[in-house]
Each structure stands twice: as structure tokens, then as C-alpha cells.
Amino acid sequence: MKVGIEAIAFDIPKFYIDMADLAHCRSIDPAKFIKGLGQVEMSVASPCEDAVTLAAGAAIKMMHGFNIDKESIGLCVVGTETPIDQSKPIASHIHEILGLPKNCRVFETKHACYGATAALAMATDWILSGRAQGKKALIIASDIARYGLNTAGEPTQGAGAVAMLISSNPRLLELESNYVGCYSEQVMDFWRPTYSKEAFADGHFSIQCYLNALAGSFDTYKESFKKHHSDAPEILNNRFAACLYHVPFVKMANKAHHKLIEHELNTKIEKEDPRMEDVQRDFNERVGYNLKLNSKVGNIYTGSLYLSLFNFLEQNSERHSGRAISLFSYGSGCTSEFF
Ligand code: HMG
């Protein structure tokens, strides 16, 4: 049986900050945010928007845009790290707003930015196991990323939601459940205790944790792939038409792709190395063009990877039809998945 994404849509707030304006207010060279971090604009939620309204907005767009029958949905999961309640899940509100069937399973998942990927993995297994009995899963990633004023994290905020319909009719993207690599480790790179509305980050350490988890999950992905294809050298180079990453800020995807190339070649490629030109070209060809939305929306935590996927599908679904792409999901704390 096939399984994957049948429909996808996203929603963002109506307001944004131009990163040059934020830089001027903070007396910082705008090039740091625009070139250094790769961010052009940043979505800002108004007081009447939260992770529920954004999730509902994305889900309604998806249901209407793809003409989905609400009776076909048997599972509704929202991945979020910025819910409005410690107990009641956002998915309950979505269940009511969309008028989903009463026999639908409804809950919320959390592991920092990885939450929606956990939901996606669960939905995939649910369908493949046959327990879905022909029903579909609505998976939503919804968050408002907020750090303290004047902190290093401030230019890496954002707000938005992505809704996806997972079914045995994956007309947008088929998911390969056989080949998956995970990597987890307890690290204090980013956290938000229950008393705080703002997240805290050990920023530079978090970048190292992300890159370390990427290498670890790619290694386990390779092991699972090689079980089925023993003669598969340089999987990164030969297999993927595009590589999508969790995008806390656009430059992070650049660092990630660079790291993965080094990891596969088992060599360090420093900035002044002539091979850096090839790394940059490969980044432009397989990663960079999928980051336009991320550069204008900012970090939307659980939805960031899937916003990049939306960008990819919108521009390239025909050009790359039949080819494999890779996705890397990272949740601080940390856990990660390469699939
Ligand atoms: P910072 O220390 O203010 O910035 O914070 P910096 O000094 O590292 O500069 C950033 C880049 O701008 C550097 O480029 C500078 O060289 C460049 P790089 O060396 O890295 O290539 N730069 C300039 N470029 C052009 N002109 C200039 C200029 N000045 C500097 N004038 C940091 C940056 C990302 C650490 C901060 O924003 C932060 O703490 N962000 C939050 C944490 C974060 O996003 N971590 C990412 C990995 S963890 C993750 O992805 C999980 C997460 O999404 C949460 C979850 O899982 O739920 C965060």
C-alpha cells in the first residue's frame, strides 16, 4: 500500500516585520539579519491570533482548496510547542471548527519543532497497519515562535501553520516508511519552561546540536537504506533531487547541507577551500530555491520544514516527478529524523 501527502496548505498572520526595520531599531547592520541569517521578513501574530486560529486557517484552506470530505478523516493531530492550554489539545478545537466526525481520534504532540513529524510518522504507520480502514489523517503543525526582546533569538521568530492530509492516495508526495533515520540525545540547547511565554536558547550550541543530530540521523537512514540496496554509494549525492531541512532561519539550511556533504565525503570543507564553490552550487540546485517562504515567514517551529516542502511542491512537483527528496526534522532537546 502507498502512503503519503494528498493535500497541503499553510496559513500565516496578516502582519510582518521587515528585517531591515528590526535591524535599524536594534542599531544592528541589516546585513546581519538579511545575509547573515538569510531572513527578509518575519511574520508577527496579532493579539487575536494564536496557534489555534493559525491551525484552523491552514486546515480550512486545505479542506476547501482540495475539496476534502470531512467524513473521510479518522485522525486529527496537531503538533505544537506553543499551545494555548497545558491540557486541552488544539486538535479538539480543530475537530469542532471543521465539524470532523465524532469517531475521529484527536490529540496533540510535542517535542519542540519535531512535534508534527512525530504526528506524521504515527499517521503513516496507522494507515500502513490497516487500522485506518480507508480513513485519512489530518496533521497540522502550528506555532508562534517567540524569544525575548533584544535577544539573539529575536530575529529568528515567526508565526504560522501547515496542514497536511495523509492518506493511501499520496498524490503530492509518497512517504517511504522503510527508510528512516532517527537520532536523539538529552541536550539543553533550547527550552521554554511553563512559566515563560518566551523561549530561551543557547544559540550557537543549538546549531551544533542540530548539525550533530543531522549527521546521526543521516547515518541511521543510510543503514536502513543499505538493508534494501547493498550497493548504494554516496546516497546524498545520487538519490535526492532536493534536500529539505528544518529551517529556524534560512542560513541554517545552508549550514545543514554543507555539513551533510562533508559528512558523506568524510572530509572538512572550510570556507577558503576551492570545493566550497561546489558545495554552494549544490545548495543552490537542491536546497536554496525551496526557502523563499521561510525567508519571508521566519521560524514557525513545527511547520518550518513543511513550509519548505510546500515551497518545493508548488514550484517543482512536475519537474521532479518520480524522484526522491529528503526531509530532515529537528526538535531541540533533542530528537531528529531523516526520511
Ligand atoms: P548571533 O550570535 O546574534 O549571530 O545569533 P552571529 O554573530 O552568529 O551572526 C549570525 C550570522 O550573521 C553569522 O554567519 C555572521 O557571520 C553573520 P555564519 O558565520 O553563522 O555563517 N553576520 C553578518 N553577515 C553579513 N553582514 C554583517 C554580519 N554580522 C554578522 N554585518 C543565532 C545567531 C542563530 C545563534 C541566534 O539568532 C539564536 O540564538 N537563534 C535561536 C536559536 C536557533 O535558531 N537555533 C538554530 C538551531 S536549533 C533549532 O533549529 C531548533 C529550534 O527551531 C527550536 C525547536 O526545536 O523548537 C530553534
mmCIF file of C-alpha atoms and ligand atoms in Angstrom:
data_model
loop_
_atom_site.group_PDB
_atom_site.id
_atom_site.type_symbol
_atom_site.label_atom_id
_atom_site.label_comp_id
_atom_site.label_asym_id
_atom_site.label_seq_id
_atom_site.Cartn_x
_atom_site.Cartn_y
_atom_site.Cartn_z
ATOM 1 C CA MET A 1 0.000 0.000 0.000
ATOM 2 C CA LYS A 2 1.176 3.543 -0.715
ATOM 3 C CA VAL A 3 1.004 6.296 1.904
ATOM 4 C CA GLY A 4 1.817 9.992 1.853
ATOM 5 C CA ILE A 5 0.594 13.529 1.422
ATOM 6 C CA GLU A 6 -2.642 14.000 -0.500
ATOM 7 C CA ALA A 7 -3.190 17.701 0.261
ATOM 8 C CA ILE A 8 -1.286 20.575 1.908
ATOM 9 C CA ALA A 9 -1.909 24.252 2.773
ATOM 10 C CA PHE A 10 -0.440 26.872 5.104
ATOM 11 C CA ASP A 11 -1.622 29.961 6.934
ATOM 12 C CA ILE A 12 0.328 32.899 8.322
ATOM 13 C CA PRO A 13 -0.672 36.080 10.169
ATOM 14 C CA LYS A 14 -1.537 39.236 8.227
ATOM 15 C CA PHE A 15 1.307 41.193 9.828
ATOM 16 C CA TYR A 16 5.057 41.066 9.417
ATOM 17 C CA ILE A 17 8.219 42.980 10.259
ATOM 18 C CA ASP A 18 10.749 43.880 7.619
ATOM 19 C CA MET A 19 14.076 42.597 8.935
ATOM 20 C CA ALA A 20 15.834 45.816 7.881
ATOM 21 C CA ASP A 21 13.420 47.787 10.113
ATOM 22 C CA LEU A 22 14.077 45.471 13.053
ATOM 23 C CA ALA A 23 17.838 45.838 12.493
ATOM 24 C CA HIS A 24 17.565 49.656 12.450
ATOM 25 C CA CYS A 25 15.554 49.623 15.697
ATOM 26 C CA ARG A 26 18.249 47.474 17.299
ATOM 27 C CA SER A 27 21.146 49.523 15.830
ATOM 28 C CA ILE A 28 22.422 46.424 14.045
ATOM 29 C CA ASP A 29 23.723 46.264 10.455
ATOM 30 C CA PRO A 30 20.698 44.912 8.454
ATOM 31 C CA ALA A 31 23.129 42.685 6.508
ATOM 32 C CA LYS A 32 23.490 40.547 9.643
ATOM 33 C CA PHE A 33 19.804 39.536 9.530
ATOM 34 C CA ILE A 34 19.356 39.543 5.754
ATOM 35 C CA LYS A 35 22.647 37.991 4.601
ATOM 36 C CA GLY A 36 23.969 36.515 7.847
ATOM 37 C CA LEU A 37 20.721 34.767 8.848
ATOM 38 C CA GLY A 38 19.031 34.800 5.410
ATOM 39 C CA GLN A 39 15.821 36.412 6.719
ATOM 40 C CA VAL A 40 13.994 39.113 4.754
ATOM 41 C CA GLU A 41 10.754 39.418 6.719
ATOM 42 C CA MET A 42 9.242 37.877 9.844
ATOM 43 C CA SER A 43 5.566 37.059 10.430
ATOM 44 C CA VAL A 44 4.067 38.541 13.579
ATOM 45 C CA ALA A 45 0.830 37.310 15.130
ATOM 46 C CA SER A 46 -1.709 39.982 16.104
ATOM 47 C CA PRO A 47 -3.310 39.845 19.587
ATOM 48 C CA CYS A 48 -6.321 37.997 18.141
ATOM 49 C CA GLU A 49 -4.238 35.223 16.567
ATOM 50 C CA ASP A 50 -2.767 32.162 18.264
ATOM 51 C CA ALA A 51 -1.730 28.594 17.408
ATOM 52 C CA VAL A 52 -5.444 27.603 17.228
ATOM 53 C CA THR A 53 -6.514 30.279 14.728
ATOM 54 C CA LEU A 54 -3.436 29.603 12.587
ATOM 55 C CA ALA A 55 -4.027 25.832 12.661
ATOM 56 C CA ALA A 56 -7.696 26.344 11.770
ATOM 57 C CA GLY A 57 -6.777 28.750 8.962
ATOM 58 C CA ALA A 58 -4.386 26.230 7.387
ATOM 59 C CA ALA A 59 -6.826 23.323 7.799
ATOM 60 C CA ILE A 60 -9.779 25.237 6.304
ATOM 61 C CA LYS A 61 -7.666 26.305 3.307
ATOM 62 C CA MET A 62 -6.608 22.704 2.757
ATOM 63 C CA MET A 63 -10.132 21.255 3.112
ATOM 64 C CA HIS A 64 -11.643 23.804 0.703
ATOM 65 C CA GLY A 65 -8.708 24.043 -1.690
ATOM 66 C CA PHE A 66 -8.526 20.292 -2.248
ATOM 67 C CA ASN A 67 -12.248 19.673 -1.786
ATOM 68 C CA ILE A 68 -11.753 17.164 1.061
ATOM 69 C CA ASP A 69 -14.728 15.322 2.524
ATOM 70 C CA LYS A 70 -14.572 15.840 6.313
ATOM 71 C CA GLU A 71 -16.222 12.436 6.846
ATOM 72 C CA SER A 72 -13.071 10.800 5.374
ATOM 73 C CA ILE A 73 -10.919 11.945 8.341
ATOM 74 C CA GLY A 74 -10.347 9.442 11.156
ATOM 75 C CA LEU A 75 -7.319 11.011 12.882
ATOM 76 C CA CYS A 76 -6.582 14.662 13.681
ATOM 77 C CA VAL A 77 -3.266 15.511 15.349
ATOM 78 C CA VAL A 78 -1.754 18.938 15.948
ATOM 79 C CA GLY A 79 1.996 19.179 16.534
ATOM 80 C CA THR A 80 2.814 22.323 18.521
ATOM 81 C CA GLU A 81 5.133 23.674 21.203
ATOM 82 C CA THR A 82 3.122 26.863 21.726
ATOM 83 C CA PRO A 83 -0.383 25.636 22.647
ATOM 84 C CA ILE A 84 -2.943 27.790 24.464
ATOM 85 C CA ASP A 85 -3.618 25.202 27.170
ATOM 86 C CA GLN A 86 -1.487 22.703 29.091
ATOM 87 C CA SER A 87 -4.214 20.084 28.962
ATOM 88 C CA LYS A 88 -6.793 20.640 26.239
ATOM 89 C CA PRO A 89 -5.297 19.984 22.820
ATOM 90 C CA ILE A 90 -5.593 22.384 19.872
ATOM 91 C CA ALA A 91 -6.843 19.366 17.923
ATOM 92 C CA SER A 92 -10.114 19.463 19.941
ATOM 93 C CA HIS A 93 -10.803 22.995 18.681
ATOM 94 C CA ILE A 94 -9.953 21.949 15.123
ATOM 95 C CA HIS A 95 -12.286 18.965 15.465
ATOM 96 C CA GLU A 96 -15.152 21.324 16.329
ATOM 97 C CA ILE A 97 -14.277 24.093 13.840
ATOM 98 C CA LEU A 98 -14.069 21.657 10.906
ATOM 99 C CA GLY A 99 -17.023 19.546 12.094
ATOM 100 C CA LEU A 100 -14.983 16.331 11.943
ATOM 101 C CA PRO A 101 -16.730 13.001 12.679
ATOM 102 C CA LYS A 102 -17.267 12.022 16.343
ATOM 103 C CA ASN A 103 -15.424 8.714 15.809
ATOM 104 C CA CYS A 104 -12.226 10.607 14.956
ATOM 105 C CA ARG A 105 -9.107 10.175 17.165
ATOM 106 C CA VAL A 106 -7.925 13.636 18.279
ATOM 107 C CA PHE A 107 -4.793 14.713 20.182
ATOM 108 C CA GLU A 108 -1.682 16.886 20.313
ATOM 109 C CA THR A 109 2.026 16.033 20.039
ATOM 110 C CA LYS A 110 5.017 17.878 21.457
ATOM 111 C CA HIS A 111 8.722 17.670 21.021
ATOM 112 C CA ALA A 112 9.869 21.209 20.165
ATOM 113 C CA CYS A 113 9.997 21.604 16.369
ATOM 114 C CA TYR A 114 9.756 17.824 15.835
ATOM 115 C CA GLY A 115 6.125 17.534 17.102
ATOM 116 C CA ALA A 116 4.432 17.465 13.694
ATOM 117 C CA THR A 117 6.914 14.917 12.349
ATOM 118 C CA ALA A 118 6.004 12.605 15.245
ATOM 119 C CA ALA A 119 2.353 13.004 14.202
ATOM 120 C CA LEU A 120 3.222 12.356 10.562
ATOM 121 C CA ALA A 121 5.112 9.157 11.470
ATOM 122 C CA MET A 122 2.187 7.981 13.604
ATOM 123 C CA ALA A 123 -0.303 8.694 10.805
ATOM 124 C CA THR A 124 1.863 6.840 8.283
ATOM 125 C CA ASP A 125 2.051 3.733 10.488
ATOM 126 C CA TRP A 126 -1.691 3.952 11.251
ATOM 127 C CA ILE A 127 -2.527 3.845 7.561
ATOM 128 C CA LEU A 128 0.064 1.163 6.662
ATOM 129 C CA SER A 129 -1.075 -1.092 9.517
ATOM 130 C CA GLY A 130 -4.595 -1.196 8.041
ATOM 131 C CA ARG A 131 -6.145 0.186 11.258
ATOM 132 C CA ALA A 132 -7.186 3.349 9.421
ATOM 133 C CA GLN A 133 -9.645 1.220 7.411
ATOM 134 C CA GLY A 134 -9.540 3.637 4.485
ATOM 135 C CA LYS A 135 -9.742 6.793 6.624
ATOM 136 C CA LYS A 136 -7.324 9.724 6.305
ATOM 137 C CA ALA A 137 -5.260 11.686 8.824
ATOM 138 C CA LEU A 138 -5.248 15.463 9.231
ATOM 139 C CA ILE A 139 -1.837 16.536 10.572
ATOM 140 C CA ILE A 140 -1.273 20.187 11.473
ATOM 141 C CA ALA A 141 1.916 21.951 12.564
ATOM 142 C CA SER A 142 1.116 25.269 14.275
ATOM 143 C CA ASP A 143 3.285 27.632 16.305
ATOM 144 C CA ILE A 144 4.207 31.167 17.237
ATOM 145 C CA ALA A 145 7.969 31.408 17.835
ATOM 146 C CA ARG A 146 8.753 33.997 20.472
ATOM 147 C CA TYR A 147 12.059 34.921 22.136
ATOM 148 C CA GLY A 148 12.777 37.836 24.492
ATOM 149 C CA LEU A 149 13.044 41.405 23.172
ATOM 150 C CA ASN A 150 16.588 42.362 22.230
ATOM 151 C CA THR A 151 17.884 38.784 22.475
ATOM 152 C CA ALA A 152 19.936 36.972 19.821
ATOM 153 C CA GLY A 153 16.867 34.837 19.086
ATOM 154 C CA GLU A 154 14.655 37.867 18.330
ATOM 155 C CA PRO A 155 15.381 37.944 14.543
ATOM 156 C CA THR A 156 14.558 34.226 14.324
ATOM 157 C CA GLN A 157 10.898 34.448 15.373
ATOM 158 C CA GLY A 158 7.831 33.836 13.179
ATOM 159 C CA ALA A 159 4.257 32.509 13.213
ATOM 160 C CA GLY A 160 2.298 30.134 11.026
ATOM 161 C CA ALA A 161 0.746 26.725 10.467
ATOM 162 C CA VAL A 162 0.870 23.991 7.835
ATOM 163 C CA ALA A 163 -1.934 21.429 7.406
ATOM 164 C CA MET A 164 -1.426 18.118 5.579
ATOM 165 C CA LEU A 165 -3.788 15.316 4.667
ATOM 166 C CA ILE A 166 -2.119 11.893 4.918
ATOM 167 C CA SER A 167 -3.749 9.019 3.060
ATOM 168 C CA SER A 168 -3.255 5.981 0.850
ATOM 169 C CA ASN A 169 -3.701 8.325 -2.142
ATOM 170 C CA PRO A 170 -0.416 10.298 -1.895
ATOM 171 C CA ARG A 171 -0.881 12.405 -4.975
ATOM 172 C CA LEU A 172 1.574 15.108 -3.838
ATOM 173 C CA LEU A 173 4.304 13.110 -2.087
ATOM 174 C CA GLU A 174 4.687 9.421 -1.249
ATOM 175 C CA LEU A 175 6.400 8.677 2.086
ATOM 176 C CA GLU A 176 8.930 5.824 2.185
ATOM 177 C CA SER A 177 8.373 4.255 5.593
ATOM 178 C CA ASN A 178 11.185 1.677 5.128
ATOM 179 C CA TYR A 179 13.969 4.227 5.093
ATOM 180 C CA VAL A 180 14.061 6.361 8.218
ATOM 181 C CA GLY A 181 16.905 7.533 10.445
ATOM 182 C CA CYS A 182 16.449 8.911 13.971
ATOM 183 C CA TYR A 183 18.893 10.486 16.416
ATOM 184 C CA SER A 184 18.070 11.624 19.974
ATOM 185 C CA GLU A 185 20.112 12.928 22.877
ATOM 186 C CA GLN A 186 19.341 14.987 26.014
ATOM 187 C CA VAL A 187 20.775 18.494 25.412
ATOM 188 C CA MET A 188 19.891 21.960 26.809
ATOM 189 C CA ASP A 189 20.025 23.878 23.534
ATOM 190 C CA PHE A 190 16.548 25.465 23.600
ATOM 191 C CA TRP A 191 13.744 25.315 26.140
ATOM 192 C CA ARG A 192 10.591 27.104 27.298
ATOM 193 C CA PRO A 193 9.532 26.350 30.893
ATOM 194 C CA THR A 194 5.800 26.535 31.644
ATOM 195 C CA TYR A 195 6.198 29.898 33.452
ATOM 196 C CA SER A 196 7.560 31.657 30.356
ATOM 197 C CA LYS A 197 5.888 32.898 27.178
ATOM 198 C CA GLU A 198 9.303 33.323 25.585
ATOM 199 C CA ALA A 199 11.728 30.582 24.644
ATOM 200 C CA PHE A 200 15.363 30.518 25.787
ATOM 201 C CA ALA A 201 18.168 29.279 23.599
ATOM 202 C CA ASP A 202 21.852 28.599 23.872
ATOM 203 C CA GLY A 203 22.005 29.747 20.246
ATOM 204 C CA HIS A 204 25.428 28.678 18.994
ATOM 205 C CA PHE A 205 25.278 25.423 20.954
ATOM 206 C CA SER A 206 21.830 24.734 19.433
ATOM 207 C CA ILE A 207 23.355 24.997 15.952
ATOM 208 C CA GLN A 208 25.949 22.376 16.892
ATOM 209 C CA CYS A 209 23.246 20.110 18.386
ATOM 210 C CA TYR A 210 21.200 20.420 15.171
ATOM 211 C CA LEU A 211 24.221 19.565 12.977
ATOM 212 C CA ASN A 212 25.232 16.675 15.206
ATOM 213 C CA ALA A 213 21.685 15.244 15.114
ATOM 214 C CA LEU A 214 21.633 15.657 11.323
ATOM 215 C CA ALA A 215 24.795 13.560 10.946
ATOM 216 C CA GLY A 216 23.465 10.948 13.392
ATOM 217 C CA SER A 217 20.059 10.579 11.782
ATOM 218 C CA PHE A 218 21.578 10.515 8.280
ATOM 219 C CA ASP A 219 23.840 7.623 9.377
ATOM 220 C CA THR A 220 20.860 5.602 10.611
ATOM 221 C CA TYR A 221 18.924 6.488 7.452
ATOM 222 C CA LYS A 222 21.830 5.113 5.391
ATOM 223 C CA GLU A 223 21.839 1.896 7.423
ATOM 224 C CA SER A 224 18.123 1.374 6.778
ATOM 225 C CA PHE A 225 18.549 2.185 3.071
ATOM 226 C CA LYS A 226 21.506 -0.165 2.653
ATOM 227 C CA LYS A 227 19.496 -3.059 4.091
ATOM 228 C CA HIS A 228 17.495 -2.904 0.849
ATOM 229 C CA HIS A 229 20.219 -1.615 -1.509
ATOM 230 C CA SER A 230 23.618 -3.011 -0.514
ATOM 231 C CA ASP A 231 25.442 -1.271 -3.406
ATOM 232 C CA ALA A 232 24.363 2.314 -2.722
ATOM 233 C CA PRO A 233 27.391 4.632 -2.549
ATOM 234 C CA GLU A 234 27.007 8.369 -1.820
ATOM 235 C CA ILE A 235 23.282 8.298 -1.112
ATOM 236 C CA LEU A 236 23.114 12.070 -0.615
ATOM 237 C CA ASN A 237 24.708 12.761 -3.970
ATOM 238 C CA ASN A 238 22.931 10.134 -6.042
ATOM 239 C CA ARG A 239 19.488 9.744 -4.570
ATOM 240 C CA PHE A 240 17.853 13.086 -3.775
ATOM 241 C CA ALA A 241 16.554 15.623 -6.292
ATOM 242 C CA ALA A 242 16.077 18.060 -3.407
ATOM 243 C CA CYS A 243 17.054 18.180 0.271
ATOM 244 C CA LEU A 244 14.705 19.864 2.727
ATOM 245 C CA TYR A 245 15.685 20.797 6.273
ATOM 246 C CA HIS A 246 14.123 22.208 9.427
ATOM 247 C CA VAL A 247 14.585 25.965 8.927
ATOM 248 C CA PRO A 248 14.876 28.030 12.145
ATOM 249 C CA PHE A 249 16.490 30.640 9.867
ATOM 250 C CA VAL A 250 17.426 30.233 6.217
ATOM 251 C CA LYS A 251 21.195 30.176 6.740
ATOM 252 C CA MET A 252 20.722 27.102 8.968
ATOM 253 C CA ALA A 253 19.651 25.082 5.916
ATOM 254 C CA ASN A 254 22.864 26.224 4.244
ATOM 255 C CA LYS A 255 24.936 25.065 7.220
ATOM 256 C CA ALA A 256 22.995 21.774 7.284
ATOM 257 C CA HIS A 257 23.579 20.961 3.625
ATOM 258 C CA HIS A 258 27.265 21.840 3.942
ATOM 259 C CA LYS A 259 27.523 19.549 6.970
ATOM 260 C CA LEU A 260 25.816 16.653 5.193
ATOM 261 C CA ILE A 261 28.131 16.912 2.177
ATOM 262 C CA GLU A 262 31.177 16.934 4.482
ATOM 263 C CA HIS A 263 29.737 14.027 6.439
ATOM 264 C CA GLU A 264 29.148 11.911 3.362
ATOM 265 C CA LEU A 265 32.603 12.667 1.950
ATOM 266 C CA ASN A 266 34.151 12.243 5.408
ATOM 267 C CA THR A 267 36.171 15.436 4.988
ATOM 268 C CA LYS A 268 36.100 19.031 6.236
ATOM 269 C CA ILE A 269 35.470 21.740 3.616
ATOM 270 C CA GLU A 270 36.468 25.135 5.059
ATOM 271 C CA LYS A 271 35.283 28.491 3.641
ATOM 272 C CA GLU A 272 38.516 29.116 1.697
ATOM 273 C CA ASP A 273 38.603 25.568 0.195
ATOM 274 C CA PRO A 274 38.042 25.648 -3.620
ATOM 275 C CA ARG A 275 35.468 22.801 -3.162
ATOM 276 C CA MET A 276 33.285 25.367 -1.359
ATOM 277 C CA GLU A 277 32.117 26.537 -4.790
ATOM 278 C CA ASP A 278 30.687 23.053 -5.495
ATOM 279 C CA VAL A 279 29.016 22.982 -2.074
ATOM 280 C CA GLN A 280 27.354 26.340 -2.772
ATOM 281 C CA ARG A 281 26.286 25.260 -6.282
ATOM 282 C CA ASP A 282 24.776 22.063 -4.919
ATOM 283 C CA PHE A 283 22.993 24.075 -2.214
ATOM 284 C CA ASN A 284 21.533 26.402 -4.851
ATOM 285 C CA GLU A 285 20.410 23.481 -7.032
ATOM 286 C CA ARG A 286 18.882 21.255 -4.370
ATOM 287 C CA VAL A 287 18.047 23.412 -1.343
ATOM 288 C CA GLY A 288 18.116 27.195 -1.784
ATOM 289 C CA TYR A 289 15.111 27.644 -4.065
ATOM 290 C CA ASN A 290 12.840 25.884 -1.530
ATOM 291 C CA LEU A 291 13.458 28.513 1.143
ATOM 292 C CA LYS A 292 11.673 31.574 -0.236
ATOM 293 C CA LEU A 293 8.663 31.245 2.063
ATOM 294 C CA ASN A 294 10.876 30.555 5.076
ATOM 295 C CA SER A 295 12.882 33.729 4.366
ATOM 296 C CA LYS A 296 9.652 35.761 4.489
ATOM 297 C CA VAL A 297 7.841 33.993 7.336
ATOM 298 C CA GLY A 298 10.638 33.162 9.819
ATOM 299 C CA ASN A 299 10.771 30.219 12.178
ATOM 300 C CA ILE A 300 7.351 28.606 12.638
ATOM 301 C CA TYR A 301 8.887 25.785 14.709
ATOM 302 C CA THR A 302 6.906 22.574 13.913
ATOM 303 C CA GLY A 303 5.827 23.870 10.499
ATOM 304 C CA SER A 304 9.175 25.202 9.233
ATOM 305 C CA LEU A 305 10.228 22.010 7.421
ATOM 306 C CA TYR A 306 6.748 21.631 5.923
ATOM 307 C CA LEU A 307 6.658 25.248 4.763
ATOM 308 C CA SER A 308 9.795 24.457 2.789
ATOM 309 C CA LEU A 309 8.087 21.309 1.494
ATOM 310 C CA PHE A 310 5.100 23.412 0.387
ATOM 311 C CA ASN A 311 7.522 25.734 -1.415
ATOM 312 C CA PHE A 312 9.138 22.717 -3.120
ATOM 313 C CA LEU A 313 5.817 21.152 -4.172
ATOM 314 C CA GLU A 314 4.466 24.414 -5.513
ATOM 315 C CA GLN A 315 7.482 25.033 -7.735
ATOM 316 C CA ASN A 316 8.845 21.618 -8.593
ATOM 317 C CA SER A 317 6.339 18.830 -8.307
ATOM 318 C CA GLU A 318 6.270 18.312 -12.088
ATOM 319 C CA ARG A 319 9.994 18.810 -12.731
ATOM 320 C CA HIS A 320 10.965 16.243 -10.093
ATOM 321 C CA SER A 321 8.039 13.862 -10.531
ATOM 322 C CA GLY A 322 9.086 10.289 -9.640
ATOM 323 C CA ARG A 323 12.320 11.383 -7.891
ATOM 324 C CA ALA A 324 13.162 11.016 -4.201
ATOM 325 C CA ILE A 325 13.655 14.025 -1.926
ATOM 326 C CA SER A 326 14.974 14.055 1.644
ATOM 327 C CA LEU A 327 13.449 15.728 4.687
ATOM 328 C CA PHE A 328 15.245 16.447 7.965
ATOM 329 C CA SER A 329 13.197 17.274 11.046
ATOM 330 C CA TYR A 330 14.918 18.580 14.210
ATOM 331 C CA GLY A 331 13.360 19.226 17.610
ATOM 332 C CA SER A 332 15.533 20.829 20.275
ATOM 333 C CA GLY A 333 16.128 18.901 23.403
ATOM 334 C CA CYS A 334 16.712 16.897 21.174
ATOM 335 C CA THR A 335 15.313 14.411 18.703
ATOM 336 C CA SER A 336 15.511 14.296 14.921
ATOM 337 C CA GLU A 337 14.510 12.283 11.891
ATOM 338 C CA PHE A 338 15.930 11.987 8.379
ATOM 339 C CA PHE A 339 13.419 10.479 5.957
HETATM 340 P P1 HMG B 1 24.050 35.814 16.911
HETATM 341 O O1 HMG B 1 25.117 35.334 17.850
HETATM 342 O O2 HMG B 1 23.448 37.125 17.227
HETATM 343 O O3 HMG B 1 24.597 35.915 15.435
HETATM 344 O O4 HMG B 1 22.883 34.742 16.866
HETATM 345 P P2 HMG B 1 26.054 35.616 14.848
HETATM 346 O O5 HMG B 1 27.042 36.559 15.421
HETATM 347 O O6 HMG B 1 26.338 34.152 14.924
HETATM 348 O O7 HMG B 1 25.778 36.011 13.324
HETATM 349 C C1 HMG B 1 24.891 35.273 12.539
HETATM 350 C C2 HMG B 1 25.474 35.194 11.130
HETATM 351 O O8 HMG B 1 25.464 36.505 10.572
HETATM 352 C C3 HMG B 1 26.935 34.732 11.102
HETATM 353 O O9 HMG B 1 27.100 33.956 9.918
HETATM 354 C C4 HMG B 1 27.698 36.041 10.962
HETATM 355 O O10 HMG B 1 28.986 35.890 10.359
HETATM 356 C C5 HMG B 1 26.755 36.828 10.083
HETATM 357 P P3 HMG B 1 27.794 32.484 9.995
HETATM 358 O O11 HMG B 1 29.183 32.718 10.500
HETATM 359 O O12 HMG B 1 26.971 31.695 11.004
HETATM 360 O O13 HMG B 1 27.716 31.958 8.625
HETATM 361 N N1 HMG B 1 26.921 38.292 10.205
HETATM 362 C C6 HMG B 1 26.887 39.114 9.137
HETATM 363 N N2 HMG B 1 26.729 38.884 7.823
HETATM 364 C C7 HMG B 1 26.728 39.959 6.978
HETATM 365 N N3 HMG B 1 26.900 41.242 7.422
HETATM 366 C C8 HMG B 1 27.057 41.503 8.729
HETATM 367 C C9 HMG B 1 27.049 40.426 9.660
HETATM 368 N N4 HMG B 1 27.182 40.324 11.010
HETATM 369 C C10 HMG B 1 27.100 39.009 11.322
HETATM 370 N N5 HMG B 1 27.202 42.770 9.142
HETATM 371 C C11 HMG B 1 21.695 32.720 16.425
HETATM 372 C C12 HMG B 1 22.562 33.845 15.829
HETATM 373 C C13 HMG B 1 21.160 31.853 15.315
HETATM 374 C C14 HMG B 1 22.542 31.889 17.393
HETATM 375 C C15 HMG B 1 20.504 33.389 17.206
HETATM 376 O O14 HMG B 1 19.672 34.063 16.304
HETATM 377 C C16 HMG B 1 19.668 32.417 18.015
HETATM 378 O O15 HMG B 1 20.002 32.120 19.158
HETATM 379 N N6 HMG B 1 18.522 31.920 17.475
HETATM 380 C C17 HMG B 1 17.625 30.974 18.175
HETATM 381 C C18 HMG B 1 18.178 29.570 18.219
HETATM 382 C C19 HMG B 1 18.188 28.906 16.849
HETATM 383 O O16 HMG B 1 17.508 29.317 15.921
HETATM 384 N N7 HMG B 1 18.951 27.791 16.728
HETATM 385 C C20 HMG B 1 19.004 27.018 15.493
HETATM 386 C C21 HMG B 1 19.317 25.544 15.719
HETATM 387 S S1 HMG B 1 18.236 24.801 16.944
HETATM 388 C C22 HMG B 1 16.719 24.607 16.100
HETATM 389 O O17 HMG B 1 16.662 24.708 14.916
HETATM 390 C C23 HMG B 1 15.509 24.319 16.941
HETATM 391 C C24 HMG B 1 14.555 25.489 17.088
HETATM 392 O O18 HMG B 1 13.825 25.692 15.888
HETATM 393 C C25 HMG B 1 13.602 25.249 18.281
HETATM 394 C C26 HMG B 1 12.797 23.953 18.324
HETATM 395 O O19 HMG B 1 13.259 22.834 18.018
HETATM 396 O O20 HMG B 1 11.671 24.042 18.802
HETATM 397 C C27 HMG B 1 15.272 26.792 17.423
#
